[in-house]
Structures are given as C-alpha cells and as structure tokens.
Coordinates of C-alpha atoms in Angstrom, one line a residue:
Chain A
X1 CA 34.5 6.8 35.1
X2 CA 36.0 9.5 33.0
X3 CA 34.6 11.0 30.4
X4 CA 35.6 9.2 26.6
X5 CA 38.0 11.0 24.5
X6 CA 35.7 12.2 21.7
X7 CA 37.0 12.7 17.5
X8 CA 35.1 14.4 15.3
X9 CA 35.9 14.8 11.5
X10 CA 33.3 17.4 9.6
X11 CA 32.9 20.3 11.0
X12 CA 30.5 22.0 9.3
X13 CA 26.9 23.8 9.4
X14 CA 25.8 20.9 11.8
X15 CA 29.7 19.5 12.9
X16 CA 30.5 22.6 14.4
X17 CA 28.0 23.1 16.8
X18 CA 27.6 19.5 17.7
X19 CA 30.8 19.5 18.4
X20 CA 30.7 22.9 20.4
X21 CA 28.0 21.1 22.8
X22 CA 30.4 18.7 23.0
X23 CA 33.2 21.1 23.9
X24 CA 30.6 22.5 26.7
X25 CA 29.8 19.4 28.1
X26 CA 33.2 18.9 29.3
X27 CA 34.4 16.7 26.6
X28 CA 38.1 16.7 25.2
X29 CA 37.6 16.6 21.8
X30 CA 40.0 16.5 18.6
X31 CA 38.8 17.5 15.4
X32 CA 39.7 17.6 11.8
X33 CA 37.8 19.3 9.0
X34 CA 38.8 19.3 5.2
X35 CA 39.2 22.7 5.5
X36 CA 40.8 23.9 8.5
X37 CA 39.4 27.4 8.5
X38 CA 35.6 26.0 9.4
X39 CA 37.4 24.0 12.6
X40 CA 39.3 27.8 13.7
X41 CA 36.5 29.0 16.4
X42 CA 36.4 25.5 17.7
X43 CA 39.9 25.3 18.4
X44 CA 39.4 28.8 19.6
X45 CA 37.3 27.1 22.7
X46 CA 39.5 24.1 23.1
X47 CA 39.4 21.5 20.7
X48 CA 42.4 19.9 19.4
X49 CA 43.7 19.9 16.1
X50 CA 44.2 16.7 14.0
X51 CA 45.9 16.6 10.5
X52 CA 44.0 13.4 9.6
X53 CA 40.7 11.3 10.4
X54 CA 43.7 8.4 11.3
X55 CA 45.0 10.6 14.0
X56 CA 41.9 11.8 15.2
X57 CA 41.1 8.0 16.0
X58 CA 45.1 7.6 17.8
X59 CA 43.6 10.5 20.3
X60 CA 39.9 9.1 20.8
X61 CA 37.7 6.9 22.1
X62 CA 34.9 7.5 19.8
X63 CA 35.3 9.3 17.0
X64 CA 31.9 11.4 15.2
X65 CA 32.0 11.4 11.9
X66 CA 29.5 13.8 9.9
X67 CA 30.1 14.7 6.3
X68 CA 27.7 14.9 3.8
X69 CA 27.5 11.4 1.6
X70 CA 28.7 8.1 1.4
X71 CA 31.6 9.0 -0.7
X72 CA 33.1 11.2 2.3
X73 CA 32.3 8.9 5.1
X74 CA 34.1 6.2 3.0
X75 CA 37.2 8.2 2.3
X76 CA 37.3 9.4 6.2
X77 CA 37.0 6.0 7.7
X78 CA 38.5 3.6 4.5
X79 CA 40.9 5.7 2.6
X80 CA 44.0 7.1 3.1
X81 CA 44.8 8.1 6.6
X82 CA 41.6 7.2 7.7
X83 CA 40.5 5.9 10.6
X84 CA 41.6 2.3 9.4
X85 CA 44.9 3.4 9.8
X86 CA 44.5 4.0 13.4
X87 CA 41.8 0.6 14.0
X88 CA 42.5 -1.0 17.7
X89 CA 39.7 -3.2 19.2
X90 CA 37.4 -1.4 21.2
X91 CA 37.3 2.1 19.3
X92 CA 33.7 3.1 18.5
X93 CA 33.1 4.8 15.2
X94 CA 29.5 6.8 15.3
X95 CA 28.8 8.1 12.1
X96 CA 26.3 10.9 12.1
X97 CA 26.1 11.5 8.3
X98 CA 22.7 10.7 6.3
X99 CA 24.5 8.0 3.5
X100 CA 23.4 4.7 2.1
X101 CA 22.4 1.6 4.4
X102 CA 24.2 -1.0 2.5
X103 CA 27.2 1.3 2.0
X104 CA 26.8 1.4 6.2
X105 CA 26.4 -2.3 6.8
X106 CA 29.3 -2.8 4.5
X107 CA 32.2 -0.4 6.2
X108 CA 30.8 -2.0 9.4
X109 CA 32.2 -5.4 8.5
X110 CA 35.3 -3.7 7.4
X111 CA 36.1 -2.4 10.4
X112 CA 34.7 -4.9 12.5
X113 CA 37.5 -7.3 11.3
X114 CA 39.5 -5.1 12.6
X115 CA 37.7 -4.8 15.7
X116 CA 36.2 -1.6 15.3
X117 CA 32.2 -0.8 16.2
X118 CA 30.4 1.1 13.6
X119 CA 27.5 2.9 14.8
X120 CA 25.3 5.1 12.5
X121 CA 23.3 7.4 14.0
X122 CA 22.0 10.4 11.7
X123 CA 20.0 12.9 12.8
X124 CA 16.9 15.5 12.3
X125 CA 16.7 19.0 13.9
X126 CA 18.4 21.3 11.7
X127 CA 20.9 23.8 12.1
X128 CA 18.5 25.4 15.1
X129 CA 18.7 21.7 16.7
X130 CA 22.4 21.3 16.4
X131 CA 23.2 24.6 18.3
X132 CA 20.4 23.9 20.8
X133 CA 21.9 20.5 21.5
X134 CA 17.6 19.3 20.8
X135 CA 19.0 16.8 17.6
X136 CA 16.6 13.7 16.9
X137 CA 19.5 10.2 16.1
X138 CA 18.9 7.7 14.8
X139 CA 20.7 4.9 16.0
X140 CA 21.8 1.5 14.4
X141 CA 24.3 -0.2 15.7
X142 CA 25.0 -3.3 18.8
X143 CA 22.4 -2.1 21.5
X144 CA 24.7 -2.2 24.4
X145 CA 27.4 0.1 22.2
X146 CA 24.8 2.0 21.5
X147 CA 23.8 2.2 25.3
X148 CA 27.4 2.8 26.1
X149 CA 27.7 6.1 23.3
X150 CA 24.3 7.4 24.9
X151 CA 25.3 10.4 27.4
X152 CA 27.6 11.6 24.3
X153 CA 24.5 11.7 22.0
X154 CA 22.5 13.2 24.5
X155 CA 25.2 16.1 24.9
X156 CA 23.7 17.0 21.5
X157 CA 20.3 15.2 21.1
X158 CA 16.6 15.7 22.9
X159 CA 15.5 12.1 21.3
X160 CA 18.1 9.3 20.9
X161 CA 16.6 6.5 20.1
X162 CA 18.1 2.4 19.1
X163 CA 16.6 1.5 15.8
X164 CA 17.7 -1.7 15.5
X165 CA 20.8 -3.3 14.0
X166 CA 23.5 -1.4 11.8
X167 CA 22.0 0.2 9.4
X168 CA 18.8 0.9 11.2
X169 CA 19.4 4.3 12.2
X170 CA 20.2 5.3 8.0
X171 CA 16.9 3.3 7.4
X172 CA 14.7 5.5 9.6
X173 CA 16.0 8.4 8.4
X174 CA 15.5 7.7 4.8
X175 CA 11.9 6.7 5.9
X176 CA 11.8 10.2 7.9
X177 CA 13.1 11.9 4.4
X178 CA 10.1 10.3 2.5
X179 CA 7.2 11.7 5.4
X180 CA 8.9 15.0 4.9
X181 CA 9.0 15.6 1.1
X182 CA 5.4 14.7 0.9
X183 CA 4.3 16.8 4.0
X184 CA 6.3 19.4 1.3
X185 CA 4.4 18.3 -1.6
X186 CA 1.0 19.2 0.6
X187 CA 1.9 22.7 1.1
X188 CA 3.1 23.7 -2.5
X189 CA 0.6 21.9 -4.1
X190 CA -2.6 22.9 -1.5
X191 CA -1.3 26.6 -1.5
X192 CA -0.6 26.9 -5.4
X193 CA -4.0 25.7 -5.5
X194 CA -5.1 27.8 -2.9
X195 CA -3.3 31.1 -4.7
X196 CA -4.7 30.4 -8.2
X197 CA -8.0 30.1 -6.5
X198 CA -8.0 33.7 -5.2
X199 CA -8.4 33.0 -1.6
X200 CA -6.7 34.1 1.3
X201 CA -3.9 32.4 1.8
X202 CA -3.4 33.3 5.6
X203 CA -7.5 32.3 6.0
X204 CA -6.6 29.1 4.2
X205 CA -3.4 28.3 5.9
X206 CA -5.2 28.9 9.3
X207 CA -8.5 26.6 8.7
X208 CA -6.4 24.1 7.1
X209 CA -3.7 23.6 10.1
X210 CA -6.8 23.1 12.3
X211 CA -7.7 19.5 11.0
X212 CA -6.6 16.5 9.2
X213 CA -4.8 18.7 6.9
X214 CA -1.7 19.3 9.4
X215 CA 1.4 18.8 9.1
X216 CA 5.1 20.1 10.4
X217 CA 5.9 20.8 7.6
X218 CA 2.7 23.6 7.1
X219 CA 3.3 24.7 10.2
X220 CA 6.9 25.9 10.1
X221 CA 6.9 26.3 6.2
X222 CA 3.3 27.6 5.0
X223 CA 3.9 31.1 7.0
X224 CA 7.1 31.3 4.7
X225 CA 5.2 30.5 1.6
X226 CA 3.2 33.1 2.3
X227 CA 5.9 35.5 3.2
X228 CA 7.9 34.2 -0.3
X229 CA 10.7 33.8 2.3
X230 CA 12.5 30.9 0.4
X231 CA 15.7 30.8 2.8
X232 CA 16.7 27.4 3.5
X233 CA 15.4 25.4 6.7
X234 CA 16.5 22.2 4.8
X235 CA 18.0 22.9 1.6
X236 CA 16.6 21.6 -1.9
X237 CA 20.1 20.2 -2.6
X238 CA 20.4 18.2 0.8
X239 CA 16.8 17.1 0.1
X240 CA 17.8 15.7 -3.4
X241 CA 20.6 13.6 -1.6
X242 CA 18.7 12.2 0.5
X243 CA 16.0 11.2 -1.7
X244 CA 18.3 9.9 -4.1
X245 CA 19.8 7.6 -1.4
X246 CA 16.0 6.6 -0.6
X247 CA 15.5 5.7 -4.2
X248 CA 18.8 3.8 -4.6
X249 CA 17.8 2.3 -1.5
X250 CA 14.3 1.3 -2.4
X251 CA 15.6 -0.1 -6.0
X252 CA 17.7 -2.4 -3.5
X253 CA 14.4 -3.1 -1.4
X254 CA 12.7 -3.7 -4.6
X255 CA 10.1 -1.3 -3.2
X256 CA 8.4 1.0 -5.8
X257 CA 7.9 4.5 -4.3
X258 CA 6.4 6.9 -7.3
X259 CA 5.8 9.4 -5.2
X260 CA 8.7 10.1 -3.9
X261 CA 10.4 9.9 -7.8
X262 CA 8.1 12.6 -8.6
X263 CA 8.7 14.7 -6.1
X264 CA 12.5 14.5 -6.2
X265 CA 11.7 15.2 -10.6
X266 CA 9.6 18.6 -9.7
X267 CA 12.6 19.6 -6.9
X268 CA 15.0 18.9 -9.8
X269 CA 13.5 21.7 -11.5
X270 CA 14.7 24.1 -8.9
X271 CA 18.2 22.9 -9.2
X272 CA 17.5 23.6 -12.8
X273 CA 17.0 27.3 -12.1
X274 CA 20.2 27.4 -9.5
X275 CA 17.9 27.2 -7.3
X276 CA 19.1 24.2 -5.1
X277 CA 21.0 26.4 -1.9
X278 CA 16.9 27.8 -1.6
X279 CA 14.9 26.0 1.3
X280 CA 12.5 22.4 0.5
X281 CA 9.5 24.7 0.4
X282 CA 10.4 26.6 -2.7
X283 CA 8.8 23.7 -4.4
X284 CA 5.8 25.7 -4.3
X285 CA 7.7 28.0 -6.9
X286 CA 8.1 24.7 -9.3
X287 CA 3.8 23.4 -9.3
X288 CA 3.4 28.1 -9.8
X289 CA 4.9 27.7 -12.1
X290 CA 3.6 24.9 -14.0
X291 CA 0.1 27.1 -14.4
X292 CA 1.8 29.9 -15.7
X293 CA 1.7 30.7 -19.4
X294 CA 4.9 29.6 -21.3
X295 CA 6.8 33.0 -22.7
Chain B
X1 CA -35.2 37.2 18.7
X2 CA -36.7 33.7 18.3
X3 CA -34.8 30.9 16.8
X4 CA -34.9 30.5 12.6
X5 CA -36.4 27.3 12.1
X6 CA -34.3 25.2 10.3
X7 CA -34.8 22.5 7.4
X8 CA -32.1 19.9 6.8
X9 CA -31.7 18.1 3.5
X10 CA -29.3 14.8 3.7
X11 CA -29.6 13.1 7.0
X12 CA -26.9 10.7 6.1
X13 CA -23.6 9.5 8.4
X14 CA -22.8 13.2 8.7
X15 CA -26.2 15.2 8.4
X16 CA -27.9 12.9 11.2
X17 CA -25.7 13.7 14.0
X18 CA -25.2 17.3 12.7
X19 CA -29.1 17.8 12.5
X20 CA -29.6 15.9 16.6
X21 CA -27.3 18.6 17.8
X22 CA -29.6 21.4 16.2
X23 CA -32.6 19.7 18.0
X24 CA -30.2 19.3 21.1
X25 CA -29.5 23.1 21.0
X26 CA -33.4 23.8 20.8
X27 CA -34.0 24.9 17.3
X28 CA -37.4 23.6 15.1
X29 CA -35.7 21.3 12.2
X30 CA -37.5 20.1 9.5
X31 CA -35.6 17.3 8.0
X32 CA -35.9 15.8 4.1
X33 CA -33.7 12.6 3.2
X34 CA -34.0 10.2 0.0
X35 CA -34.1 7.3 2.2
X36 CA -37.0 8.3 5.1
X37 CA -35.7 5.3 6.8
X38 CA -32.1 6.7 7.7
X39 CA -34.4 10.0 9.2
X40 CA -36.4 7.6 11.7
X41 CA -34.7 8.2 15.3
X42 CA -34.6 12.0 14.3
X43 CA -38.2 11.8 14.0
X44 CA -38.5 10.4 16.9
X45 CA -36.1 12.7 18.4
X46 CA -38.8 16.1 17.5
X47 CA -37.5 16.6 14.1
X48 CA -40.5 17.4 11.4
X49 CA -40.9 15.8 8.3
X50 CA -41.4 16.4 4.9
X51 CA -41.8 15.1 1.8
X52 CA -39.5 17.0 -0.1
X53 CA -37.0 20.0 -0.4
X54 CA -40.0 22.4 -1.6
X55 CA -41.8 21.6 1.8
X56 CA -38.4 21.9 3.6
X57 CA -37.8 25.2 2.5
X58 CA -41.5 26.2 2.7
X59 CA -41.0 25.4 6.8
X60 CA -37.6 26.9 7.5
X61 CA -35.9 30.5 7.8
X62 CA -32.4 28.5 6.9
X63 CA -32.1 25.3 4.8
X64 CA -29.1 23.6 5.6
X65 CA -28.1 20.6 2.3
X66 CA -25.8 17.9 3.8
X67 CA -25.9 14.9 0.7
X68 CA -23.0 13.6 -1.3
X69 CA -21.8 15.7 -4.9
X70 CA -22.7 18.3 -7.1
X71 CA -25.7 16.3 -8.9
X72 CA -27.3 15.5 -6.0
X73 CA -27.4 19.2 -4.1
X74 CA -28.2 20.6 -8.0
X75 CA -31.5 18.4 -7.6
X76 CA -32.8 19.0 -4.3
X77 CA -32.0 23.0 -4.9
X78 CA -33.1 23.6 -8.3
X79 CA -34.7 20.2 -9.3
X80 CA -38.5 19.6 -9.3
X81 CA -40.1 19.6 -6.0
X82 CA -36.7 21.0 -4.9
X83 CA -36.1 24.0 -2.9
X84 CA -36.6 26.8 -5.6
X85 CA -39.5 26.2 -5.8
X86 CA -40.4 27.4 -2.5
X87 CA -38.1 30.2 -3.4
X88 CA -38.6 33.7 -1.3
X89 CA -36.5 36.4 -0.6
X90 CA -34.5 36.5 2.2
X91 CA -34.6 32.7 2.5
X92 CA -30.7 31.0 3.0
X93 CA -29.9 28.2 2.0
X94 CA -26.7 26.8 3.4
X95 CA -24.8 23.6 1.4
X96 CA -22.8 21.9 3.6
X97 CA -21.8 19.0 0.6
X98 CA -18.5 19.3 -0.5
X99 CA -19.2 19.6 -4.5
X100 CA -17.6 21.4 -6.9
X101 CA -17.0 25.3 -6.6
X102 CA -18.4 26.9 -10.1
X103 CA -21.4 24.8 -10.1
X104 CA -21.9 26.8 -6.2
X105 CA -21.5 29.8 -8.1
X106 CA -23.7 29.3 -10.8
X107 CA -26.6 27.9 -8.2
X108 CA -26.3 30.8 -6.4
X109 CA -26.8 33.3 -9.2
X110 CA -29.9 31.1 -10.1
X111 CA -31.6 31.1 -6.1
X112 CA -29.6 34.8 -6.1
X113 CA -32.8 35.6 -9.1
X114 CA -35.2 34.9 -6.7
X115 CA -33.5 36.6 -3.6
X116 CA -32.6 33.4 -1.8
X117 CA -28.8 33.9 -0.6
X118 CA -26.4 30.7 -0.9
X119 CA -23.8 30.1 1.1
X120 CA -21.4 26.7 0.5
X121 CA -20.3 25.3 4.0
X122 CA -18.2 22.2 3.5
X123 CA -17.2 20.4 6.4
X124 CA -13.8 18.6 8.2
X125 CA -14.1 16.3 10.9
X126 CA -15.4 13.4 10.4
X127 CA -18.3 11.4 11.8
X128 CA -16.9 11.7 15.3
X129 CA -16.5 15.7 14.4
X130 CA -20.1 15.9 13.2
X131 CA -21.1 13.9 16.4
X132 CA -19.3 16.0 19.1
X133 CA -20.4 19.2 17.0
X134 CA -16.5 19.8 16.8
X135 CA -16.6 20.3 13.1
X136 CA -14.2 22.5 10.9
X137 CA -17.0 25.0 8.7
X138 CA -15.5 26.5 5.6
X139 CA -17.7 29.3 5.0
X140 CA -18.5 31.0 1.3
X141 CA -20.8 34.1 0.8
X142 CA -21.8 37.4 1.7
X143 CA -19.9 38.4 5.0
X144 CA -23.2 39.7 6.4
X145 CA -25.0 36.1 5.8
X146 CA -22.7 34.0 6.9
X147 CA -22.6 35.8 10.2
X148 CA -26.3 35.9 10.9
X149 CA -25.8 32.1 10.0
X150 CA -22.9 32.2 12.5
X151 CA -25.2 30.5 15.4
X152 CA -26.7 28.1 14.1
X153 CA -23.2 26.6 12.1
X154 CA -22.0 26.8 15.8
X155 CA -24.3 24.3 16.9
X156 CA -22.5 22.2 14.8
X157 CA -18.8 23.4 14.4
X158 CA -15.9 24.1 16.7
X159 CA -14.3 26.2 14.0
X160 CA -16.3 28.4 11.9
X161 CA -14.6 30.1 9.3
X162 CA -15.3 32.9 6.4
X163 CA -12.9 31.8 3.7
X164 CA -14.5 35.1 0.9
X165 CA -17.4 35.2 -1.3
X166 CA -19.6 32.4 -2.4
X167 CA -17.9 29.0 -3.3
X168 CA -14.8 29.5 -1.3
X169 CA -15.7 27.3 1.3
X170 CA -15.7 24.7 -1.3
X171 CA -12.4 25.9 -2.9
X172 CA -10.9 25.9 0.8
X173 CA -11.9 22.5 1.3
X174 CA -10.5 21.3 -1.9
X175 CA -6.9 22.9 -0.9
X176 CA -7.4 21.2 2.9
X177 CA -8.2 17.6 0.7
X178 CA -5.1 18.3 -1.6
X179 CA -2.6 19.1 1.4
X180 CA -4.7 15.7 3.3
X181 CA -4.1 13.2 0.3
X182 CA -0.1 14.3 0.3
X183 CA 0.3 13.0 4.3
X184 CA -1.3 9.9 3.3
X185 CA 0.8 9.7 0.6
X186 CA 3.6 10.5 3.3
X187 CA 2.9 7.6 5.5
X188 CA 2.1 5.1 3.0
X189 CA 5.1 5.6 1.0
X190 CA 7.5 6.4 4.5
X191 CA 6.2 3.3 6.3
X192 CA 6.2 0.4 3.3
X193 CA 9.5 1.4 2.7
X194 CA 10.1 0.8 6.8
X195 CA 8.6 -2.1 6.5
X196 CA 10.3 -3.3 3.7
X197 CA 13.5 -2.5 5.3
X198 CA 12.4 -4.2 8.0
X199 CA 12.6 -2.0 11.1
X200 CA 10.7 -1.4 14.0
X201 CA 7.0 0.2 12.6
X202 CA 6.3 1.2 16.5
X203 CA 10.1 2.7 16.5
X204 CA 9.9 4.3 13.1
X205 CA 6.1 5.8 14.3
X206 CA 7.9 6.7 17.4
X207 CA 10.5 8.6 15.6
X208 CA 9.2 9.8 12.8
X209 CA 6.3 11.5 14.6
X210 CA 8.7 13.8 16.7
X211 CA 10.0 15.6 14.1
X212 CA 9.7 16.9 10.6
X213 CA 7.8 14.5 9.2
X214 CA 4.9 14.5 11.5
X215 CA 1.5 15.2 10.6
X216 CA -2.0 14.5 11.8
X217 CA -2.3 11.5 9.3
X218 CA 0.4 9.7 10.6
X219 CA -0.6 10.6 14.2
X220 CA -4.0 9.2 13.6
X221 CA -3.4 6.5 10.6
X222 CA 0.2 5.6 11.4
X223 CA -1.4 2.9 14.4
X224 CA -4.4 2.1 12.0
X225 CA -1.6 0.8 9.8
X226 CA 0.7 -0.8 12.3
X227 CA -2.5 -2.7 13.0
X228 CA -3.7 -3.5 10.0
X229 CA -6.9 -1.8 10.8
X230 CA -8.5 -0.4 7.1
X231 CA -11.8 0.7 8.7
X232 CA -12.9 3.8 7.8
X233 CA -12.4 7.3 9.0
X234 CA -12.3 9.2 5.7
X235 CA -13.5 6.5 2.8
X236 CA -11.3 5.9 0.0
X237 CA -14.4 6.3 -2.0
X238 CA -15.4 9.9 -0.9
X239 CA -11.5 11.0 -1.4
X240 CA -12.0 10.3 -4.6
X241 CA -14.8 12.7 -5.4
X242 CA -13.4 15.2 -3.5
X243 CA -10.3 14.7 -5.7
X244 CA -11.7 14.7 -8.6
X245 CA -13.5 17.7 -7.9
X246 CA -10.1 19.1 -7.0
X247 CA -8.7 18.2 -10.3
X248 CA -11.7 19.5 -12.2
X249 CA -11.5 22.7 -10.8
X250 CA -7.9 22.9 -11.1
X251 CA -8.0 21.7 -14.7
X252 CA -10.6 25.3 -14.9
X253 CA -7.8 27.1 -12.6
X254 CA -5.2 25.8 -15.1
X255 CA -3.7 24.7 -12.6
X256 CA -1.4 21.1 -12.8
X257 CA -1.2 19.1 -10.0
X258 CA 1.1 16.0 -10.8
X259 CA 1.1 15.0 -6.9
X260 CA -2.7 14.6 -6.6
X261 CA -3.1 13.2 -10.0
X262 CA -0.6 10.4 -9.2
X263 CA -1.8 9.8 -5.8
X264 CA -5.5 9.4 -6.7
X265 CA -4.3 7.1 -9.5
X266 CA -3.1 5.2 -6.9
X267 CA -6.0 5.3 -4.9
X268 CA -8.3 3.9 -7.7
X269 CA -6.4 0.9 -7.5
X270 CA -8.4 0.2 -4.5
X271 CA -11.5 0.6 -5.7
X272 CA -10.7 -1.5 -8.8
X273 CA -10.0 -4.5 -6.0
X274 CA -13.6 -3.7 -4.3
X275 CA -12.0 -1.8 -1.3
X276 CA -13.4 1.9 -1.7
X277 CA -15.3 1.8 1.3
X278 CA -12.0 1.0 3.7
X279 CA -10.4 3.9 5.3
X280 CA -7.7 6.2 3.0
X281 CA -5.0 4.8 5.1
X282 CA -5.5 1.3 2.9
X283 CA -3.4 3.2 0.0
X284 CA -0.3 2.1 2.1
X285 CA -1.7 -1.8 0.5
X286 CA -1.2 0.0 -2.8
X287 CA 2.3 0.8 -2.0
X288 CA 2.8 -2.5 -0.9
X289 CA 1.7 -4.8 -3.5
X290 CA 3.9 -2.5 -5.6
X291 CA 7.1 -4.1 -4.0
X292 CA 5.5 -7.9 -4.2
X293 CA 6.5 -10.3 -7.0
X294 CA 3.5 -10.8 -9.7
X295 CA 1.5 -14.5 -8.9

C-alpha cells in the first residue's frame, strides 16, 4: 500500500521537527505555517508548500495539525480556508495540539457531518523528543482510525498509545499536566526548604532521589535548580495553558483540584516578573522568594 | 576491634526489625521499649533487657532511639531514668526518630555537657526498608562520629548518608517528606480528575508513568489506588507529624510553604473521618468527595 499523503499546519518548536521525521521517513508532506519563514528549511528538504490549511487538506490524506490552543486549532480546521473547505469523506484530521476536550469533542461532530475523522493525539517529550522522533501521544479518537494513523505516529513517537474515545487523548494529557506541576511543586518547595536550611543541596538532592521522594521531574530539573540554570525544558507560559485548560476543564467535570489552582497562582507570579519564556522549574524562584524580606 | 554493644530504645514497627538485623549481624543489643510486650520475640531472639533508658545506656557503647516525636525521644534522653543519666563521655547516642531539628540541637548541647555526642539519623523506607535492612539513613553530626557509627547504621541501611552537622539528618528528611507529600498530591489530584473524566486509570497509569509526570508515588500508589487498596505503607497519621514538624521549622526558617500547608490541610480531612491510620495514598478520597454532590 503506499504511503498516505501527510498535511501538516504549525510548524513550529515541535511542528518542524515532527514533521522533518516525517520528511525522513519517506512521507510526502505539505505544510503550511502562519509564518512562512519557520516552514523555509522544511521545504528546503522537500516539503510542499500550501497557502492555506484548506489546501493542505486538497493534497492530503491526513493532515497534522499542531498549534498552540483551541483558538488556533479552531481557526485552522473551522475558519476561513480551513480544512472544512476542503472536507471529503474519508480524510483523517489528527490534531496534535494540547487544547480543551469539549472544544475537541465538539469540532469532531463538525467535521464528522461532513465525513471527516477527528483524532486528537497530543503529546509529551519535548523539543529533545520531537527531534528524536521518542514523542509520548496521546490518542483519542475511533480505535480502528486510530490503528490505521499508527505507523505515521510512530515516525515521530516511542509510546503511542489509544486512550479511549475523542477527547481521550486531550484528557490524559491534562491529567499528565497535573502529575507534572506538582512533581514541580516538590522540588521548589523541598529545595527552598532545603536552601534556607543550610544544607547541601547536591547531598540533599542525592539522598532524596534515592527513595519515595523521586520524581522526573527532580531528576531532570533539581541538577538545574542547583545550577540556577532556569532555561526552559517546558516553559512557564506553556505550563499556564495547560493548566488553565485543566481548570476550565475540571470546572466542567465539577472536579475541585486546589492544588493545582495554587500552583498555577505561584507560576503566575513568574509571568508577573516577565518571567514566563523561563523553564517550569523557576518556580523555585517564586516559594525564595516568598521567605525573603520585603524591600 | 570488638563490636560496641549496642542499646536500642523504641522497638516499635520500625525499631524491631531494625534492632533483629543488629542481632543478625552479631552485635550485643540491649533493647528498652514502653510496651515490654512489643520487645518479646527479640528477647527471645538474644536481645537483653532493661528497665529503662539509664540501664540501656549504662550497657551500650552506642544507643540507638527509634520512638515516634520530639516529646517522646526528649524523655527517654533527658527525662528521669532516661539516658543522661547514665551520661559518660564518649558515649553516642544515635536518634533515629524523625522529630524536629532545633529541639536535636538543643539536646545535643545538653548530652554535648556531659561529653555524650548526638547524632540525629532519621530514616526512609518503610517497614519493608527496615526489614530488608535497605533503609535510606540521613545522618547529622560530627563527620568523625558518624563514621565510626558508619557500621553499625549499615546493618541497617542500604544508603548511609552524612547530610552536615547535627540535626541535618532531620532537616533532610523534612525536605525528602516535603518533596514526598507533593507526588501524592500529583497522583491524587492527576488521577480523580482521570477518573472523573472517565478514562482508562490502567491507561492513564500506563501513560502517565512514562514520562514527565512519573514519580515513585505513582509507581508504587498509583495501583494501590486503581484498586482501592488504602492500607498502609506510610500512615496518613505519621505524615502529618512529619509535616507539621516541617511547617514548624519552616515557620523558624521563615520560610512559606503554601503547597504543604494546603496539602496537609487536606490530609487532616482524613483524620477528621477516623481514617489516619490508612495509607497517604487515601488523600486521592479527599480529592474525590471534593467533586461529589453534598447528601
């Protein structure tokens, strides 16, 4: 069978190189950015150029989306010259952005009148996981079109996994989000503590990763607390998204989740300071700061 | 050189295992506990009585405290009949309790008078820890004592740790308990809202544990939860003292910690319902009952 005919619109930090695998793989694959100059090196290696999401979907079989909120994934596959325009039974639509579950469910409907399959499938890895093709998606979505979209995800995932119906893949990924900014909590609370205490914080970060104490999130982020090296792995800003779609979410749910409101109130702080571009664990900076003397 | 005989005071769920693998490795313990029934099979095991901490310490070269918070270790080191009264130089006396860190100071300038040397030794691990001898020892005190102590904490620990001068074991424990109570916040939080959602809790455990968000809570609680299994391997009832010896201390540290302060609120919630002798993993009921409608 040959290979689909792959879209992809947003081509940015974790588009482009998703895409790229993609490209390597042996995919054809047309793209379209909002701003063309991110897409250049891809066409560069062989991609195709499309003006619009709609004609992205005229040259595809599946088309990628991932952008950064609902907003954008509505416009791309709703709006003008979306992929609406272009809607024929039988095109996929896999949409690899981290947005609401409701907003999901409801664009699915949309486009299934028209006979289009929405599939969300957002993903966890990072930048390093998106050039190393080791992604973690999250799909939602019919199982068998999920089954059917599963040697493209694995062009750019390790772990693919079917989460249920539509929706399903947002849903763990919100649930993901929450783990995370608690496992952040742990280290920027446990090593201002630590700090104010006088120890020594490499002694402390060792004993501590040892036992029930450890975490991922310690791991890859307590060496750079340490080293006051605040550069992003996962940036504040991103973070806030997501936990704001986990609290919009959860109000929906009717499912109370005060941690998770008071962590997203003390990372607010950061963005505060301009500091939202820095990386998740320069939350540590924000609880420092709340046991220093007010000038 | 011959073995230091050794005298253990708390032979509780923690000290009596810790104490049968001293006797297993072939030193002379003489053993002290509130309740002499809880000490019977170590008795009978070739442990030595006596018939309080004075005696204790009048029979050992080390005397190791294993008992439950700060009042308690206070009496049997500096209360009547208790272990300064036996007071020599050169004797150690090793606390093994997790209690609060300036009342370890403060005891060991008192025993420091009489030139008995404490060292604070908290603990990680568990029963099962203190049973294999696998434990995590956070060491406090002169560099020099706490390696001639080396051996014997051995016996009993896979990971034996100097953390700095007296009562930084203790403050090192109270950062591991901080970072500890944050991933059970993580997976309480991350899976009622999964559940709510209603997806897959193998799938999301599945997921979630592969990535960012993993930690050792959710790798050892997450299938407690799944199962609804509350037993017990950290009490909700013990992570309270140790948090609220955290927030004492940080309270001296001026130190805010909004995270821990909300998440043993939390907590207490299952002690006011009679439930703080399940397992910390019950807090995910907390979150729970939360998102139900009021009866």
């Amino acid at each position: 069978m040959a290979k689909e005919r792959v879209g992809f619109i947003g081509t940015g930090i974790m588009g482009r190189p998703m895409a790229q695998n993609l490209l390597k793989a042996g995919y054809s694959v047309t793209i379209h950015n909002r701003t063309k100059a991110k897409a250049e090196q891809l066409l560069l290696d062989g991609a195709a150029w499309a003006a619009n999401p709609a004609e992205v979907a005229n040259n595809s079989d599946v088309v990628i989306t991932c952008v950064t909120d609902t907003p954008d994934v509505r416009k791309v596959l709703l709006g003008e010259h979306g992929v609406i325009e272009a809607a024929r039974p039988g095109l996929i639509c896999i949409d690899m952005s981290t947005i609401s579950p409701s907003a999901t469910k409801e664009m699915g409907e949309i486009l299934g009148a028209k006979g289009v399959i929405l599939i969300d499938a957002p993903i966890s890895g990072g930048e390093i996981g998106a050039i190393e093709g080791k992604l973690s998606i999250m799909m939602g979505g019919p199982k068998e079109t999920v089954e059917k979209a599963r040697s493209i995800m694995e062009v750019m995932g390790r772990t693919v996994t079917w989460c249920g119906p539509l929706g399903s893949g947002q849903m763990t990924k919100l649930a993901n989000q929450i783990m995370v900014i608690h496992t952040i909590m742990s280290i920027a609370e446990g090593l201002a503590f630590a700090e104010k205490a006088g120890l020594d914080l490499h002694t402390t970060l060792k004993v501590t990763s040892a036992g029930a104490a450890a975490s991922h999130s310690l791991k890859a982020l307590g060496p750079k607390i340490i080293a006051g090296d605040f550069a992003p792995a996962f940036m504040v800003d991103l973070q806030q998204k997501d936990l704001r779609l986990v609290l919009e979410y959860a109000e929906q749910l009717k499912q109370p989740l005060p941690g998770v409101a008071l962590a997203k109130q003390l990372l607010s702080v950061l963005q505060a300071r301009g500091r939202g571009r820095d990386g998740t664990q320069a939350l540590v900076e924000v609880i420092r700061q709340l046991g220093k003397s007010i000038d």
